[in-house]
Short mmCIF file of C-alpha atoms in Angstrom, two decimals:
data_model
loop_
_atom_site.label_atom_id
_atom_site.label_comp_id
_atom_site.label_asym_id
_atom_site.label_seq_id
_atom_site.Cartn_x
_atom_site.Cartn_y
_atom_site.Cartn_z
CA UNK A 1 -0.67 11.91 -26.16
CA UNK A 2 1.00 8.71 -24.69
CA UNK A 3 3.31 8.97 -22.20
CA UNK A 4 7.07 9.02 -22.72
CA UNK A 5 8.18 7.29 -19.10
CA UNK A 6 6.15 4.44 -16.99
CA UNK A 7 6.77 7.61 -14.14
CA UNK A 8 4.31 9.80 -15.77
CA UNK A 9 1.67 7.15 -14.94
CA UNK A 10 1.82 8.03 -11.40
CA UNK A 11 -1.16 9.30 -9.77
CA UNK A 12 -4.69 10.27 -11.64
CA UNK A 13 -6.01 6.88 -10.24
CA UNK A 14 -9.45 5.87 -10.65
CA UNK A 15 -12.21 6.49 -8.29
CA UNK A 16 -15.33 3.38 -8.24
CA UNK A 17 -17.80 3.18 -5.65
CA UNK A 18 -18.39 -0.44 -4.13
CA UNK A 19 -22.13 -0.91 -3.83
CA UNK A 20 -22.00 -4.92 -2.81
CA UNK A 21 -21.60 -4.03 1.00
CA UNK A 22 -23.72 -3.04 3.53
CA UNK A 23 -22.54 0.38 3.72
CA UNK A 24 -25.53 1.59 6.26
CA UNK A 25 -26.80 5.51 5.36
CA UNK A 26 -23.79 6.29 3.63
CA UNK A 27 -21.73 6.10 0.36
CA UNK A 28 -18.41 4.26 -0.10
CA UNK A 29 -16.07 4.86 -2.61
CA UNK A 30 -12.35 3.68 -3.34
CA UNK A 31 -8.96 5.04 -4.91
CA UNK A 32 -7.30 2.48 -6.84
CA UNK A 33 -3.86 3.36 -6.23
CA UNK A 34 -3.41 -0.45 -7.19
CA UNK A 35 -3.33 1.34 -10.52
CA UNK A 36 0.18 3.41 -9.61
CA UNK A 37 2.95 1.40 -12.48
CA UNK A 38 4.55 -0.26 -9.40
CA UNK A 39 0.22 -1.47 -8.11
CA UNK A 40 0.36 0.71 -5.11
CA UNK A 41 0.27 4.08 -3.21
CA UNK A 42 3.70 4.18 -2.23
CA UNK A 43 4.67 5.19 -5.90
CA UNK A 44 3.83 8.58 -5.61
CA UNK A 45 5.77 9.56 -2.39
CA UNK A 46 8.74 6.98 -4.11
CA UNK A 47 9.35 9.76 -6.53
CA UNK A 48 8.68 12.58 -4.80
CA UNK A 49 11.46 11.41 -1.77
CA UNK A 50 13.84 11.11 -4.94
CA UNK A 51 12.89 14.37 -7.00
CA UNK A 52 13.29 16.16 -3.68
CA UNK A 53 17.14 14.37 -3.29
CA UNK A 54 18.12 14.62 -6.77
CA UNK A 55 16.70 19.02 -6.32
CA UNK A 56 18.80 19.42 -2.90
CA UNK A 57 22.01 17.48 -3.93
CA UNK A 58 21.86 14.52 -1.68
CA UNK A 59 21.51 11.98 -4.40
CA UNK A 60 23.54 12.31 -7.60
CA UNK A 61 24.43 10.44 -10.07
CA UNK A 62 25.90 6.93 -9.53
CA UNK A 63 24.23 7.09 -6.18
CA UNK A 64 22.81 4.79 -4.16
CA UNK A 65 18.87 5.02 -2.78
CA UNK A 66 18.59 3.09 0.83
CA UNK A 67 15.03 2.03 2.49
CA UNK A 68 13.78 0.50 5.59
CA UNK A 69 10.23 -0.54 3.86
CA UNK A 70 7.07 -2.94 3.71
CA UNK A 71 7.70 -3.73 0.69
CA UNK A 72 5.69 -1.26 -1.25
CA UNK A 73 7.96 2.37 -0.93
CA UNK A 74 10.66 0.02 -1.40
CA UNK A 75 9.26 -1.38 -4.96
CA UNK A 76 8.59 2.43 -5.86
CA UNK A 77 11.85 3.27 -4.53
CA UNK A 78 12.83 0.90 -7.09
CA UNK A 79 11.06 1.24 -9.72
CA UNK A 80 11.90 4.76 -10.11
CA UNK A 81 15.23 4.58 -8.98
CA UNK A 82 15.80 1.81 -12.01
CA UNK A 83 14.59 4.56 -14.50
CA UNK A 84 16.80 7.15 -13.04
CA UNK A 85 20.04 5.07 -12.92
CA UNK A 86 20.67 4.70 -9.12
CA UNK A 87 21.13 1.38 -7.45
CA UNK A 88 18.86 0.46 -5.08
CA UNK A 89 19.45 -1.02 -1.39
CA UNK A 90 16.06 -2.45 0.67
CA UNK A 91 16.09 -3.81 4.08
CA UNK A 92 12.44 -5.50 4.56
CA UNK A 93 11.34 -7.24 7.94
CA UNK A 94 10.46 -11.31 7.20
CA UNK A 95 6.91 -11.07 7.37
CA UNK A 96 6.84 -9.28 3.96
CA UNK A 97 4.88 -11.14 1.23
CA UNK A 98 7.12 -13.14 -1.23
CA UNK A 99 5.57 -11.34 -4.26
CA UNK A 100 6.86 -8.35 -2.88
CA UNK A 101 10.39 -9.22 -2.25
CA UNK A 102 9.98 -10.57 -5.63
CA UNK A 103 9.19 -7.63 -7.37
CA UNK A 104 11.72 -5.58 -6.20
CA UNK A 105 14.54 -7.73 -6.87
CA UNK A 106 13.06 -8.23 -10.45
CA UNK A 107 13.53 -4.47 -10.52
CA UNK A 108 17.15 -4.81 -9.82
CA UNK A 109 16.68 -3.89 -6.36
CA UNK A 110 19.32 -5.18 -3.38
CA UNK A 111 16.87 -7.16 -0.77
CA UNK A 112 18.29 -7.74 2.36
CA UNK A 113 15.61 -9.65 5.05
CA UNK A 114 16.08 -9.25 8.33
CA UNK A 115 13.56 -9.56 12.21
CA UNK A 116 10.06 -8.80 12.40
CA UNK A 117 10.25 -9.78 15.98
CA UNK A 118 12.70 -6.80 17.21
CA UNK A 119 11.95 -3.14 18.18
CA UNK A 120 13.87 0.48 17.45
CA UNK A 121 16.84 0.05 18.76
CA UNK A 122 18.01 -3.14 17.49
CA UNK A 123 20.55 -3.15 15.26
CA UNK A 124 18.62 -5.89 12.87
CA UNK A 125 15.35 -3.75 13.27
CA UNK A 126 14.59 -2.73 9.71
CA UNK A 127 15.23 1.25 10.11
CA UNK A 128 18.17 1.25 12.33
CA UNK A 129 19.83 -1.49 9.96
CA UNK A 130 18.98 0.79 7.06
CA UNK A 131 20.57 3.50 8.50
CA UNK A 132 23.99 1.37 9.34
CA UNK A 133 23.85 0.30 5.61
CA UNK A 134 23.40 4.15 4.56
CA UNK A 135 26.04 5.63 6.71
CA UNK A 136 29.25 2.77 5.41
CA UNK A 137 27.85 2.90 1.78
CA UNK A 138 29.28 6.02 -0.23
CA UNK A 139 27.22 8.08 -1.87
CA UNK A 140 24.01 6.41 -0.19
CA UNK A 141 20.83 8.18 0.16
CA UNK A 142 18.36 6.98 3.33
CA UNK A 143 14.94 7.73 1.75
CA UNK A 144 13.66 7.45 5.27
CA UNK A 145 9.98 7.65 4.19
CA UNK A 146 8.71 7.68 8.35
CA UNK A 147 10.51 11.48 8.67
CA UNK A 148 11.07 12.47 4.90
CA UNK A 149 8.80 15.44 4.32
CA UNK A 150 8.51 14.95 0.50
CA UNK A 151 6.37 12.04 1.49
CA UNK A 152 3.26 14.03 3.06
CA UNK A 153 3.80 16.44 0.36
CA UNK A 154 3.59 14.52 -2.34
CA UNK A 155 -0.28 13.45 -1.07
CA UNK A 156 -0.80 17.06 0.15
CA UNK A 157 0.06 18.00 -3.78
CA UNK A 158 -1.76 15.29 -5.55
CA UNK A 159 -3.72 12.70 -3.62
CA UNK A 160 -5.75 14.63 -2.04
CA UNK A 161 -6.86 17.12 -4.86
CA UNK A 162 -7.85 14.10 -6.93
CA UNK A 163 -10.28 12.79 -4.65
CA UNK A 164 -11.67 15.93 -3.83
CA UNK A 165 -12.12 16.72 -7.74
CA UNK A 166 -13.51 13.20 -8.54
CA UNK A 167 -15.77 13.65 -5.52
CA UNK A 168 -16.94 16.87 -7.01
CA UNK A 169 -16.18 18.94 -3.62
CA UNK A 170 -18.47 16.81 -1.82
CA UNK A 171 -16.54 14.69 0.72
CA UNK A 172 -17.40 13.59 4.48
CA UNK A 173 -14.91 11.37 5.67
CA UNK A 174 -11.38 9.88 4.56
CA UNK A 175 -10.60 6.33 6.09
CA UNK A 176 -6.58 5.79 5.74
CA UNK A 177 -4.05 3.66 7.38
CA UNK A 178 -0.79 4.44 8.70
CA UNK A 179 2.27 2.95 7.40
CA UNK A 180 4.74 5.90 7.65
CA UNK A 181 1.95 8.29 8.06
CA UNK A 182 2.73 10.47 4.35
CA UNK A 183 -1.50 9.77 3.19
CA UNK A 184 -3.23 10.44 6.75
CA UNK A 185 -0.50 13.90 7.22
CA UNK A 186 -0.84 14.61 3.31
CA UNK A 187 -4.43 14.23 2.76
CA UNK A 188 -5.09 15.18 6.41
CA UNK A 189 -3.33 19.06 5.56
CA UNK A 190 -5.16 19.24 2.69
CA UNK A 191 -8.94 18.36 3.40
CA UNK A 192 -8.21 20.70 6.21
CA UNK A 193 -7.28 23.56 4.01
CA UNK A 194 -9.44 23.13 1.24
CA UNK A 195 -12.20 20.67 2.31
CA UNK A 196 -12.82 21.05 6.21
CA UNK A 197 -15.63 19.43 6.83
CA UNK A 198 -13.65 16.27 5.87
CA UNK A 199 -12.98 13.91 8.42
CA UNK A 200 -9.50 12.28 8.52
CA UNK A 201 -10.78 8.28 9.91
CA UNK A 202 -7.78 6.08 10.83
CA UNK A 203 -7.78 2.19 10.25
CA UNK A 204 -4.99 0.61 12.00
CA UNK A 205 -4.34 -3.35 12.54
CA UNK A 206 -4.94 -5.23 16.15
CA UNK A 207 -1.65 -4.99 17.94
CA UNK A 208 -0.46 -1.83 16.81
CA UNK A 209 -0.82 0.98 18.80
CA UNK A 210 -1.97 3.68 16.80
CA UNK A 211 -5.89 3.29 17.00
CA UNK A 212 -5.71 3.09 20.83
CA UNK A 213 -3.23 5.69 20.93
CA UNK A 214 -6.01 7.62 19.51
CA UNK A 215 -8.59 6.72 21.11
CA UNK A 216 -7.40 6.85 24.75
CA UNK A 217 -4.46 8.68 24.72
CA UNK A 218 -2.31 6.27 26.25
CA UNK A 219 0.66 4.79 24.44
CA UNK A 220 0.44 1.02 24.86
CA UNK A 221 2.66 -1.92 23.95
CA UNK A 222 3.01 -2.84 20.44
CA UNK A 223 1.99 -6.12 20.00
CA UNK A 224 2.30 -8.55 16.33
CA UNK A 225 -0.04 -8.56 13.34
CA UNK A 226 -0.08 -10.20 9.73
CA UNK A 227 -1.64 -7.11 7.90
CA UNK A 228 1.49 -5.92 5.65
CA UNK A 229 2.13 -2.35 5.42
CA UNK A 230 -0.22 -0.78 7.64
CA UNK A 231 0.56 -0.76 11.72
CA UNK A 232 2.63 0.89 13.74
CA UNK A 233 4.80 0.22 17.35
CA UNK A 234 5.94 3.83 17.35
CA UNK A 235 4.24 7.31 15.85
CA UNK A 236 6.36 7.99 12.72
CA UNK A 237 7.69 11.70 12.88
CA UNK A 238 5.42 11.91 9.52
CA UNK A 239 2.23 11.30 11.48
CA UNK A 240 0.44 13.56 12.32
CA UNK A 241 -2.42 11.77 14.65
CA UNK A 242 -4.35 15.41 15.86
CA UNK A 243 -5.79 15.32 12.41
CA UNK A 244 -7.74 12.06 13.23
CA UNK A 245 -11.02 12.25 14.40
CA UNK A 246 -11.85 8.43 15.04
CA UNK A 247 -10.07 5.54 14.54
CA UNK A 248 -10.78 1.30 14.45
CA UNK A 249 -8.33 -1.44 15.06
CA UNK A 250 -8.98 -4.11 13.42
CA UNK A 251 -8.21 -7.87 13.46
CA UNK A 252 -6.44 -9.68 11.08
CA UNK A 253 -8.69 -12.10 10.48
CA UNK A 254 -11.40 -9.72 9.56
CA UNK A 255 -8.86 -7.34 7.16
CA UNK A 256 -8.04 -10.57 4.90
CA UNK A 257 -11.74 -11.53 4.91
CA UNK A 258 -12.35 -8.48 3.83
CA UNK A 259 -9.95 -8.08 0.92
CA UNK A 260 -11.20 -11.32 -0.21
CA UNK A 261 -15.03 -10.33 0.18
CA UNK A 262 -13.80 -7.02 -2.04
CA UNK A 263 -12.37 -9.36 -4.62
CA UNK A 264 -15.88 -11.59 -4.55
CA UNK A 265 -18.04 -9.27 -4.57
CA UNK A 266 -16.84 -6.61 -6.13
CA UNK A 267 -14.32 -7.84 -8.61
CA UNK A 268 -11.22 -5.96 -6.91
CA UNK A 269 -8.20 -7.42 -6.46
CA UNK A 270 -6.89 -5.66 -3.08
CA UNK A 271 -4.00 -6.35 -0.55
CA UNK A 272 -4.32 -7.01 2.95
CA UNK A 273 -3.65 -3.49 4.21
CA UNK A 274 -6.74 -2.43 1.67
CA UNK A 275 -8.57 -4.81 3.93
CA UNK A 276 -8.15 -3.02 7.08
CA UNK A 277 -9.50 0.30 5.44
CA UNK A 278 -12.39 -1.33 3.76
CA UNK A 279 -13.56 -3.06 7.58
CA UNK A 280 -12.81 0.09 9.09
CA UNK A 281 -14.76 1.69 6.68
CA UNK A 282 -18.11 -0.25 6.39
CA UNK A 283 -18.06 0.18 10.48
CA UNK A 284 -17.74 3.79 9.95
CA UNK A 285 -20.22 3.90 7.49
CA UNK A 286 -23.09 1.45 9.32
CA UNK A 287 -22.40 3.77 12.59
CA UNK A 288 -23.30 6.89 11.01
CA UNK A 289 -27.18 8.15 11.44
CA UNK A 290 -27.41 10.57 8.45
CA UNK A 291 -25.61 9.70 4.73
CA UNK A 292 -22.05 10.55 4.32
CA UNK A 293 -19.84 10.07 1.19
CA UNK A 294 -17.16 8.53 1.95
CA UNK A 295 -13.58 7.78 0.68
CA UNK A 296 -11.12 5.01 1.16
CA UNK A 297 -8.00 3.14 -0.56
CA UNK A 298 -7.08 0.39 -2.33
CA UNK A 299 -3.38 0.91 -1.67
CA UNK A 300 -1.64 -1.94 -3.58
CA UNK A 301 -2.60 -4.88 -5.66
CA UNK A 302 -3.51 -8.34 -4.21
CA UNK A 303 -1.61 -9.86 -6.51
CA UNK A 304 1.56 -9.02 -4.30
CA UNK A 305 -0.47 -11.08 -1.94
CA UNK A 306 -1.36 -14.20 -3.63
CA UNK A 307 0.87 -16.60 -1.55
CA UNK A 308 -1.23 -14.83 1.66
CA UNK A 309 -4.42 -13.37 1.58
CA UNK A 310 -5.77 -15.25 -1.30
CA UNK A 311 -4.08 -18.82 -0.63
CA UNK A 312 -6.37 -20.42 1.66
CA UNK A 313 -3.54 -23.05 3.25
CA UNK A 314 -2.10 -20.09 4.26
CA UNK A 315 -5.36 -18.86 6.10
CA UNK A 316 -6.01 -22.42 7.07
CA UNK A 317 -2.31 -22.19 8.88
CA UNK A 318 -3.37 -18.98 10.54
CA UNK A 319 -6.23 -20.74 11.74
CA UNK A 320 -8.88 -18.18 10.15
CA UNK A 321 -11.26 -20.23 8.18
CA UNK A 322 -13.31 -20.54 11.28
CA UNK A 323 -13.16 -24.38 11.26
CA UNK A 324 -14.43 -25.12 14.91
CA UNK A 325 -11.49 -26.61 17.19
CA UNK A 326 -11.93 -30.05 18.51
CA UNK A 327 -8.54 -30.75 20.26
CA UNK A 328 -7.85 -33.47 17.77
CA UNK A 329 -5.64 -34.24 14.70
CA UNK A 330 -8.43 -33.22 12.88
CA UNK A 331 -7.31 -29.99 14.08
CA UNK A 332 -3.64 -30.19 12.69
CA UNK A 333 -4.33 -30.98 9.18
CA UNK A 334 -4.19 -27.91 6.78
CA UNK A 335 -4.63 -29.20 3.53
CA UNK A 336 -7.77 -31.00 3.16
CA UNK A 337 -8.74 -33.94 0.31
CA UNK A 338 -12.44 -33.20 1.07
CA UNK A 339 -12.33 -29.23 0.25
CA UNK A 340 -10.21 -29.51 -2.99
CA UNK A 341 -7.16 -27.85 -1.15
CA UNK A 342 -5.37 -31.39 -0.84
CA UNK A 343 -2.46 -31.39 -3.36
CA UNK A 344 -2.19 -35.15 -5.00
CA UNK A 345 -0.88 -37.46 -7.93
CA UNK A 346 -2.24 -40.09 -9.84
CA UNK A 347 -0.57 -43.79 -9.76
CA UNK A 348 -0.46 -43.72 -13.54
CA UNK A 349 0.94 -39.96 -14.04
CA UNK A 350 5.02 -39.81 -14.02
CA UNK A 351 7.18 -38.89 -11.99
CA UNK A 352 8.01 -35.83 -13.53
CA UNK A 353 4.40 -34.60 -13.18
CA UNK A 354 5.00 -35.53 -9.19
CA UNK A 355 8.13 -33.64 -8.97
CA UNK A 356 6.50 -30.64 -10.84
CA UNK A 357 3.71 -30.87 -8.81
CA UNK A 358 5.95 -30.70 -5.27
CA UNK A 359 8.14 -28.28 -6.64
CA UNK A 360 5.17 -26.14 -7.47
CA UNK A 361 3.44 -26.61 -4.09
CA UNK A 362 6.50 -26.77 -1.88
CA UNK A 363 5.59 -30.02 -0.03
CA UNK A 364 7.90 -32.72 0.10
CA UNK A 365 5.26 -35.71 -0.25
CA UNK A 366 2.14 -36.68 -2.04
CA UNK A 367 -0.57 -38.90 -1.44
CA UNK A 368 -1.48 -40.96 -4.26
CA UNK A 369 -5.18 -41.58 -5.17
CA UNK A 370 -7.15 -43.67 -7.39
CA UNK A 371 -10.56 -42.45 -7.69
CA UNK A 372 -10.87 -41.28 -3.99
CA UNK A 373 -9.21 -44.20 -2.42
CA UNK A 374 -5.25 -43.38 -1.21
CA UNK A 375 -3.14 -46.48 -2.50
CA UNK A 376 0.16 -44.98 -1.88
CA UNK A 377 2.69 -41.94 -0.61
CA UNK A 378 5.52 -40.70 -2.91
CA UNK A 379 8.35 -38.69 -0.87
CA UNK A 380 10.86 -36.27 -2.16
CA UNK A 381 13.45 -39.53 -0.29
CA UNK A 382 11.37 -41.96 -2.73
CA UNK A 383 12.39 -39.94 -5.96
CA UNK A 384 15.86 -39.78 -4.93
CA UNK A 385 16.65 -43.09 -4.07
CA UNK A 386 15.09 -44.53 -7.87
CA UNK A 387 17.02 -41.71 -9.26
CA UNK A 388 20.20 -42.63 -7.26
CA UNK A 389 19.90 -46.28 -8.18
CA UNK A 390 18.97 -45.41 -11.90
CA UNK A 391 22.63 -44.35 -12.93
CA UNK A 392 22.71 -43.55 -16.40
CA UNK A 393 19.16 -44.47 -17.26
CA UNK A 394 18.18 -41.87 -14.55
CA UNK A 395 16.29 -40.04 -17.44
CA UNK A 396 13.96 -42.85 -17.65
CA UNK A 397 12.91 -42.23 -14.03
CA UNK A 398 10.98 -39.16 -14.78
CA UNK A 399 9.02 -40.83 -17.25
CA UNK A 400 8.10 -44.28 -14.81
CA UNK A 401 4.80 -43.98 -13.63
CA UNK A 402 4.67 -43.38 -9.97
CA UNK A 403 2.93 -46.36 -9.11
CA UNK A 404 6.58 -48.18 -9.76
CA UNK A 405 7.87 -45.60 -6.93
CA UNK A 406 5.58 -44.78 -4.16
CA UNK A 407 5.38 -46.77 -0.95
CA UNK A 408 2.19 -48.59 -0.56
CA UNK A 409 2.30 -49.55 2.94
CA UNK A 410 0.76 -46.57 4.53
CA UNK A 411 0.91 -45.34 8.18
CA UNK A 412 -3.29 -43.96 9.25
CA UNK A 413 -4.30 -41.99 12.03
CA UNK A 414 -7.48 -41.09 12.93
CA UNK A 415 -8.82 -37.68 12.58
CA UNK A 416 -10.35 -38.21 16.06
CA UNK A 417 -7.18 -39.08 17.52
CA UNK A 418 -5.55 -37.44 20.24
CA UNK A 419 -3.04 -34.81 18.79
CA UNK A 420 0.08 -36.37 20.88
CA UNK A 421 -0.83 -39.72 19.18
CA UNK A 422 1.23 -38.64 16.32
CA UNK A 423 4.34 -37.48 17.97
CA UNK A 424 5.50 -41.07 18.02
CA UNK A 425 4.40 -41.47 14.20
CA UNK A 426 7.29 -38.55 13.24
CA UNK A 427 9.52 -39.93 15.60
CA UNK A 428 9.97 -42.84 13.26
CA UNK A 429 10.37 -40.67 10.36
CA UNK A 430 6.67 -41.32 9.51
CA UNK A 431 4.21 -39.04 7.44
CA UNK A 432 0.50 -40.40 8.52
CA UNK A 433 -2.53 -40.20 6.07
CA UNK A 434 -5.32 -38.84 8.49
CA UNK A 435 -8.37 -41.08 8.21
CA UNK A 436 -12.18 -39.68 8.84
CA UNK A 437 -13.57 -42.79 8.91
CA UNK A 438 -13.59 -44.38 6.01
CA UNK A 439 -12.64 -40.94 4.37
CA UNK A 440 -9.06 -39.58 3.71
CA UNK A 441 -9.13 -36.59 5.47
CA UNK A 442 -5.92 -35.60 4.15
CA UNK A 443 -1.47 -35.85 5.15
CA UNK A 444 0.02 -34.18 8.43
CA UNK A 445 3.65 -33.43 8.93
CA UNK A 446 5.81 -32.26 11.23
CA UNK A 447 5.60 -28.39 10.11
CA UNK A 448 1.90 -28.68 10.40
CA UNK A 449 2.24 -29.89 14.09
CA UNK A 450 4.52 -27.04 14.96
CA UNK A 451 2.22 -24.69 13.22
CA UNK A 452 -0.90 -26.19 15.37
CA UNK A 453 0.97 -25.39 18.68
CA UNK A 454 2.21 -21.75 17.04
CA UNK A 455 -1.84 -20.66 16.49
CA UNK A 456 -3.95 -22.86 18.95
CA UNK A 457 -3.65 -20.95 21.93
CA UNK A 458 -3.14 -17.70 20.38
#
């Protein structure tokens, strides 16, 4: 029988073992809540924190559902929310992916952005600015998926009895992250109950301070990662860390690796967070002396992660493609003409294909190569001054080849260069073509200098 509503999708997610990775004595398998109708985990508590609301009175109709989230509770929020008729409110810290913030406001969803680099407390920390926005909205409903108790439930009640069926009752160790701590609490109750022999194995991002929490007891600072979702720098009332019997930090670099290695090798598209559980997981796995079957998640979709984990200038920016550092400008340039990642335009293609292919990049100049030598720079300034001087023919200008428009006398540095060498290059408005050699290495801007001093001594 089909289904009658997208919500009776939710949950019943596949189960595949990965069999690529070295996985020691043991066997690793993963839940693809990337399956859920919203592509993640967060769908099932989404509609449980609303079911529960709607049951108890504190969301009726014409309401208003309000969420301090990662993205992902908030895009079930709103996805079920949408269904049910209630506007939806999200206040998201600025680290979130794009794709994210994306998907919720193509649900309808209110998106309001605020400080990743505040604490509880703060009146533009996510939560406590949820809250404010709850309390002076009418009819508002804070979701509050950290202390809501529908969340653990909702694993408790179906989560965890589908892995434990598809497993066939045979089940060593669960590796989870916490987020608001609903899978470790709901799964954790469960496994205990009905499974107890289960171990509840907690994957947690370098800098937050769950995992050491953990593992020595001591609460520690907080300090900043890139993983989205996952990572705490307090323990959420809904976590309940005495069910935990070992746990891993783990660095960024190595989570995106990893959800890139699970998309390469095994043909699944995963998010960063999914990353942290899967390199938490193969450690687990290659520590253990006897085989285990083991269980793990893929909690949302990499596809909300494109712009991120799978968009290697943005890994390049971070600094983790493991190019050795050589305290030059060869150090400073991101996009590179030699690795395919350089974006460039033809002399003889138009200017409309240059301004679609800025637009589409979000750069603000191109080189321009014939065959692989660089014979000129077109700027965003270059575009607009030919359009500007145009007038009514300005149509024409999109279809002049950009050969007629592109400034030929070029600016070089070389990539061996001292990295202050190019301060006075910017400070004459200047965008330098980095030279290896004979070899065009590839452009260097001002952003890419401030981004060099952000990561190099991280």
């Amino acid at each position: 029988m089909p289904a009658t509503s997208v919500l009776d999708l939710i949950g019943k997610t596949p189960l595949v073992e990965i069999t690529r990775f070295d996985v020691g004595p043991c066997r690793l398998f993963l839940k693809l809540e990337s399956a859920n109708p919203s592509g993640s985990i967060k769908d099932r508590p989404a509609r449980a924190m609303i079911d529960a609301a709607e049951a108890d009175g504190r969301l009726r109709e014409g309401g208003t559902v309000v969420e301090a989230t990662a993205g992902n509770t908030g895009v079930g929020l709103a996805l079920v929310a949408s269904r049910k008729g209630y506007r939806t409110v999200l206040v998201v810290p600025d680290k979130m992916s794009r794709e994210k913030i994306l998907h919720a406001r193509a649900l309808g969803a209110e998106v309001i952005v605020t400080r990743s680099d505040v604490g509880k407390g703060h009146p533009d920390y996510y939560q406590d600015l949820a809250l404010t926005i709850t309390e002076r909205t009418p009819g508002a409903f804070y979701a509050n998926q950290f202390a809501n108790p529908a969340n653990p439930a909702a694993h408790e009640a179906t989560t965890a009895p589908e892995i434990l069926e598809e497993m066939g009752g045979d089940l060593d160790a669960v590796v989870v992250g916490v987020g608001s701590g609903g899978t470790l609490t709901g799964v954790g109750r469960y496994m205990r109950r009905a499974s107890p022999k289960t171990k509840m194995v907690l994957a947690d991002p370098a800098g937050s301070v769950l995992a050491p929490l953990v593992e020595t007891g001591i609460m520690g600072e907080a300090g900043s990662w890139a993983v989205e979702g996952i990572g705490e720098d307090f323990v959420p009332p809904n976590c309940d860390l005495s069910l935990v019997k070992k746990a891993y930090s783990i660095a960024d670099p190595e989570s995106f690796g990893a959800s890139r290695d699970l998309l390469r090798k095994e043909g699944i598209l995963a998010g960063s967070s999914s990353g942290t559980l899967l390199a938490a997981a193969l450690r687990y796995c290659r520590e253990q002396a006897a085989p285990k079957r083991v269980v793990s998640f893929v909690c949302d979709s990499g596809a909300k992660y494109l712009s991120k984990v799978f968009n290697d200038a943005f890994m390049a920016q971070e600094g983790w493609f493991g190019r050795a550092r050589t305290g030059t400008v060869r150090d400073v340039v991101i996009n590179r003409y030699d690795e395919g990642s350089e974006i460039f335009v033809s002399p003889n293609e138009t200017v409309a294909s240059a301004f679609a292919r800025m637009r589409a990049a979000d750069v603000s100049q191109l080189p321009v190569i014939e065959g692989d030598r660089v014979v000129g720079l077109v700027e965003e300034s270059d575009l607009l001054d030919a359009l500007v001087a145009a007038g009514e023919t300005m149509a024409e200008v999109f279809r002049t080849p950009v050969g007629e428009v592109m400034v030929s006398r070029l600016e070089t540095i070389s990539a061996d260069a001292a990295v202050a060498d190019l301060l006075p290059l910017f400070r004459r408005g200047l965008v330098p073509l980095v030279m290896d050699g004979a070899k065009f290495l590839g452009l260097v801007t001002r952003i890419d200098l401030i981004n060099h001093f952000r990561v190099r001594d991280r």
